[in-house]
Amino acid sequence: MIANRRCTETCPADTGLARWEFNTDFTSGSSAFSKWNTTSGTVDSTSLGAKFTISEQGDAPTIESDFYIFFGRVEVKMRAANGTGIISTTVMESDDLDEIDWEQISTYDSSIETDYFGKGNTTSYDRATTVDVTTPEETFHTYTVDWTSSRIEWILDGEVVRTLEYADALSGKNYPQTPMRIKIGIWAGGDPDNSEGTIEWAGGETDYTAGPFSMYVESVKVINYNPASAYKYTDKTGAYTSIKATNGTTSTNLASSSSSVKAASASSSSSAKSSVSSSASASASASATVSAAGSISPYSAFVTFIVAFIAAAFKL
């Protein structure tokens, strides 16, 4: 049984990230939030980065990207919150309820949990694994997900700590494979109104009088392996092969492969001299590297054209 799946009928096209790379430095001020929507509570801009705080019952400050990626790499530098039952999260989620998670449960202050879901299937909760991490509530660590059509890697401070192969996720049926946006937030798993099972998972009831509890996110770095202005579901399967990517006036069916990952890595390297900041305006017509001033270098445009041509020819 598949629970809660949203795209049993149809899903609208998702707004894509039309660049290989997008970086956000939350220590740079409120302008860093320009590509992020606050969906719950209040998130403050501080010298340490974006500050997510639970002060009382019901607080669950959360932001989400205003774009989706279709296979890629997401790197979040974060300091988790303290407090019994407080959960600091970095989540990638699709409209079809595919999901990839990092979850730090503050009750257990020397570990972090990795998890995933496919098409909202919550018939079992046996997919999570726990990874050791040193003082996550006192120290900033970098939590990365590298996601392709064949495997997912969870990477902690540059070291791969878990790999999920496509075939190992119920022969692909539970494998996250549809366009996702990025959600970052904090919530009280130990809230007394939650189910007994959730409170137990969170390590006990949250005592709000011991708060406030704050999580800080210094930066987010995103590489999109299939840059596009939009991603369209062409059927109801929820398979990555059914997703059509639109770039300006052209469309193509895309699937992540080793070549697209290499192309993204090469583009990321060449863009080091003109990194994309969160305050730069998005270019909907190309996946060329855009500088903070909004200019497109001729070299980057040429490389982008060649990559796009090859991708279309081989339907990557």
XYZ file of C-alpha atoms in Angstrom:
316
model
C 0.000 0.000 0.000
C 1.247 3.481 -0.912
C 0.158 6.106 1.596
C -0.332 9.836 1.012
C 0.975 9.916 -2.565
C 0.053 13.245 -4.184
C 0.504 12.483 -7.872
C -1.986 9.641 -8.362
C -3.831 11.882 -10.807
C -1.332 14.495 -11.950
C 1.274 16.866 -10.603
C 1.754 20.387 -11.957
C 5.067 21.291 -13.543
C 7.731 22.249 -11.015
C 9.803 25.419 -11.261
C 13.334 24.257 -11.967
C 16.752 25.615 -11.099
C 18.038 26.647 -14.526
C 21.675 26.649 -13.400
C 24.244 24.046 -12.552
C 24.996 25.717 -9.240
C 23.303 27.911 -6.632
C 24.895 29.016 -3.359
C 23.413 30.769 -0.330
C 25.502 32.384 2.414
C 23.066 33.042 5.251
C 25.684 35.058 7.160
C 25.500 37.782 4.487
C 22.213 39.294 5.663
C 18.510 39.180 4.883
C 19.079 39.345 1.108
C 20.325 35.746 1.309
C 16.715 34.614 1.721
C 15.668 35.841 -1.741
C 15.325 32.313 -3.174
C 13.838 30.848 -0.005
C 10.255 30.949 1.271
C 9.460 30.875 4.986
C 6.611 28.369 5.250
C 6.263 28.299 9.037
C 7.256 30.582 11.897
C 10.031 33.160 11.746
C 13.619 32.650 10.643
C 16.116 35.336 11.662
C 19.228 36.582 9.882
C 22.271 36.591 12.203
C 26.059 36.702 11.976
C 26.080 32.919 12.488
C 23.579 32.375 9.688
C 19.862 31.654 9.498
C 18.481 31.148 13.012
C 15.555 28.766 13.541
C 14.128 28.970 17.081
C 11.507 27.088 19.071
C 10.354 29.245 21.988
C 6.972 27.717 22.752
C 4.668 24.867 21.831
C 3.615 25.039 18.194
C 6.800 26.677 16.903
C 8.320 24.953 13.865
C 10.205 27.536 11.757
C 10.896 26.227 8.255
C 12.158 27.528 4.924
C 12.036 25.915 1.490
C 13.691 26.707 -1.826
C 11.536 28.355 -4.472
C 12.980 25.967 -7.064
C 13.290 22.221 -7.627
C 16.280 20.171 -8.743
C 16.226 16.920 -10.715
C 19.111 14.871 -9.336
C 21.956 16.809 -7.803
C 24.010 17.616 -4.754
C 22.826 19.593 -1.715
C 25.318 20.671 0.951
C 24.096 22.293 4.190
C 26.430 23.682 6.858
C 24.454 23.542 10.093
C 24.665 23.650 13.873
C 21.808 21.670 15.381
C 19.614 22.775 18.284
C 19.714 21.336 21.792
C 16.761 20.339 23.992
C 14.988 17.037 24.566
C 12.898 15.997 21.585
C 14.016 18.841 19.299
C 14.647 17.786 15.680
C 16.924 19.793 13.349
C 16.266 18.784 9.749
C 17.487 19.097 6.190
C 14.958 17.541 3.827
C 14.616 17.118 0.075
C 11.005 16.424 -0.922
C 9.093 16.069 -4.196
C 5.455 16.706 -5.078
C 5.128 12.916 -5.355
C 6.377 12.598 -1.755
C 9.794 11.214 -2.554
C 12.033 12.309 0.313
C 15.680 12.296 1.451
C 16.503 13.379 5.015
C 19.145 14.370 7.515
C 17.581 14.560 11.011
C 19.487 15.433 14.171
C 17.571 14.370 17.284
C 18.876 16.607 20.056
C 18.230 14.017 22.751
C 21.036 11.968 21.197
C 23.826 14.534 20.962
C 26.471 12.364 19.321
C 24.586 11.095 16.280
C 22.429 12.106 13.317
C 19.863 10.095 11.374
C 19.673 9.520 7.607
C 16.386 8.468 6.045
C 14.421 8.306 2.790
C 10.904 7.655 1.487
C 9.518 6.830 -1.944
C 6.120 8.073 -3.120
C 4.946 8.685 0.442
C 5.226 5.017 1.375
C 5.115 5.003 5.183
C 4.001 1.396 5.601
C 7.292 0.797 7.401
C 9.889 2.934 9.169
C 12.912 0.680 8.758
C 14.909 2.803 6.325
C 16.646 5.087 8.810
C 20.261 4.657 9.856
C 22.225 6.474 12.555
C 25.624 8.070 11.955
C 28.091 9.218 14.617
C 28.811 12.953 14.683
C 30.845 14.990 17.174
C 29.025 17.699 19.183
C 26.449 18.559 16.482
C 24.762 21.059 18.814
C 27.985 22.976 19.478
C 29.829 22.644 16.179
C 28.938 23.431 12.573
C 29.056 20.326 10.388
C 28.472 19.959 6.653
C 25.656 17.575 5.738
C 25.510 16.628 2.061
C 23.232 14.523 -0.129
C 24.515 13.468 -3.564
C 21.537 12.119 -5.520
C 21.523 10.428 -8.938
C 19.162 8.043 -10.707
C 21.269 5.070 -9.595
C 22.307 5.879 -6.016
C 22.096 8.309 -3.093
C 25.080 9.197 -0.919
C 24.833 10.839 2.488
C 28.114 12.668 3.140
C 29.197 14.044 6.530
C 32.027 16.601 6.502
C 33.256 15.245 3.172
C 33.069 11.534 4.084
C 30.464 9.207 2.583
C 28.648 7.617 5.528
C 25.809 5.885 3.705
C 24.987 4.791 0.155
C 21.592 3.654 -1.120
C 21.471 1.877 -4.471
C 18.359 2.131 -6.659
C 17.794 -1.629 -6.633
C 17.961 -1.785 -2.836
C 14.937 0.497 -2.436
C 12.264 -2.142 -3.099
C 13.694 -2.711 -6.586
C 13.417 1.012 -7.234
C 9.778 1.404 -6.187
C 10.777 3.246 -3.004
C 13.698 5.084 -4.592
C 13.419 8.904 -4.514
C 13.493 9.910 -8.196
C 11.231 12.889 -8.917
C 12.163 16.618 -8.837
C 12.691 17.877 -5.301
C 12.898 21.148 -3.441
C 14.952 21.729 -0.312
C 13.365 22.226 3.098
C 15.260 23.230 6.238
C 13.677 23.556 9.649
C 13.304 22.640 13.292
C 10.382 21.015 15.107
C 9.540 19.380 18.419
C 9.207 15.639 17.943
C 8.811 15.470 21.719
C 5.757 17.733 21.792
C 3.274 16.237 24.301
C 0.511 16.394 21.675
C 2.423 14.060 19.357
C 1.826 10.326 19.241
C 3.543 8.134 21.806
C 5.642 6.567 19.050
C 6.886 9.936 17.792
C 7.752 11.114 21.305
C 9.651 7.886 21.939
C 11.550 8.262 18.641
C 12.441 11.849 19.623
C 13.872 10.698 22.950
C 11.186 11.990 25.289
C 8.851 14.926 25.887
C 10.061 18.437 25.158
C 10.179 20.817 28.134
C 9.478 24.210 26.567
C 10.413 26.020 29.791
C 14.019 24.882 29.189
C 14.079 26.788 25.882
C 14.431 28.580 23.631
C 16.080 26.044 21.316
C 17.900 27.327 18.222
C 19.411 25.782 15.097
C 21.767 27.767 12.842
C 22.373 27.252 9.119
C 25.460 29.012 7.807
C 25.218 28.115 4.127
C 23.594 25.952 1.462
C 25.304 24.880 -1.764
C 23.290 23.261 -4.551
C 24.396 21.584 -7.782
C 21.591 20.614 -10.170
C 22.568 17.742 -12.463
C 19.707 18.522 -14.885
C 19.300 22.315 -15.037
C 15.942 23.389 -16.457
C 13.353 26.122 -16.183
C 10.667 23.539 -15.361
C 10.109 19.817 -14.816
C 6.903 18.180 -16.027
C 5.351 14.846 -15.019
C 4.280 13.140 -18.264
C 2.441 10.230 -16.609
C 1.423 8.855 -13.196
C 4.264 6.388 -12.664
C 6.490 8.630 -10.577
C 9.479 7.232 -12.484
C 12.406 9.500 -13.314
C 12.182 8.451 -16.968
C 8.750 10.111 -17.162
C 10.023 13.559 -16.161
C 10.396 16.079 -18.986
C 12.695 19.041 -18.478
C 11.930 22.358 -20.178
C 14.703 24.801 -21.071
C 13.236 27.932 -22.596
C 11.312 26.673 -25.635
C 12.763 23.164 -25.847
C 11.985 20.060 -23.831
C 13.707 16.741 -23.359
C 13.340 13.691 -21.185
C 16.249 13.600 -18.754
C 17.804 10.923 -16.620
C 20.818 11.404 -14.404
C 23.908 9.459 -15.432
C 27.607 9.500 -14.741
C 28.082 11.860 -17.672
C 25.625 14.426 -16.301
C 27.313 14.260 -12.907
C 30.710 14.822 -14.539
C 29.308 17.704 -16.577
C 27.883 19.303 -13.456
C 31.173 18.896 -11.630
C 33.083 20.438 -14.532
C 30.667 23.356 -14.711
C 30.883 23.827 -10.953
C 34.664 23.970 -11.160
C 34.677 26.460 -14.038
C 32.220 28.697 -12.205
C 34.483 29.156 -9.193
C 35.580 32.522 -10.587
C 31.956 33.685 -10.945
C 29.964 31.944 -8.221
C 26.199 32.230 -8.129
C 24.957 34.013 -5.024
C 21.437 33.768 -3.676
C 20.892 37.423 -4.506
C 21.647 36.975 -8.199
C 18.577 36.951 -10.449
C 17.700 33.581 -11.971
C 18.095 33.076 -15.685
C 15.127 31.072 -16.958
C 16.474 30.633 -20.452
C 19.789 28.861 -19.860
C 21.778 26.773 -17.449
C 24.910 28.829 -18.022
C 26.851 29.997 -14.996
C 25.635 33.423 -13.908
C 27.835 35.789 -11.954
C 26.636 37.755 -8.937
C 26.336 40.750 -11.229
C 24.083 38.753 -13.539
C 26.434 38.513 -16.556
C 27.012 35.323 -18.538
C 30.563 34.668 -19.649
C 30.954 33.695 -23.347
C 33.012 30.673 -22.341
C 30.363 29.434 -19.885
C 27.641 29.997 -22.484
C 29.613 27.982 -25.060
C 30.236 25.120 -22.594
C 26.568 25.142 -21.605
C 25.488 24.982 -25.258
C 27.735 21.987 -25.932
C 26.534 20.155 -22.785
C 22.892 20.855 -23.653
C 23.430 19.674 -27.240
C 25.004 16.401 -26.122
C 22.317 15.865 -23.474
C 19.565 16.342 -26.057
C 21.273 14.057 -28.568
C 21.613 11.194 -26.121
C 18.499 12.045 -24.075
C 20.422 12.029 -20.803
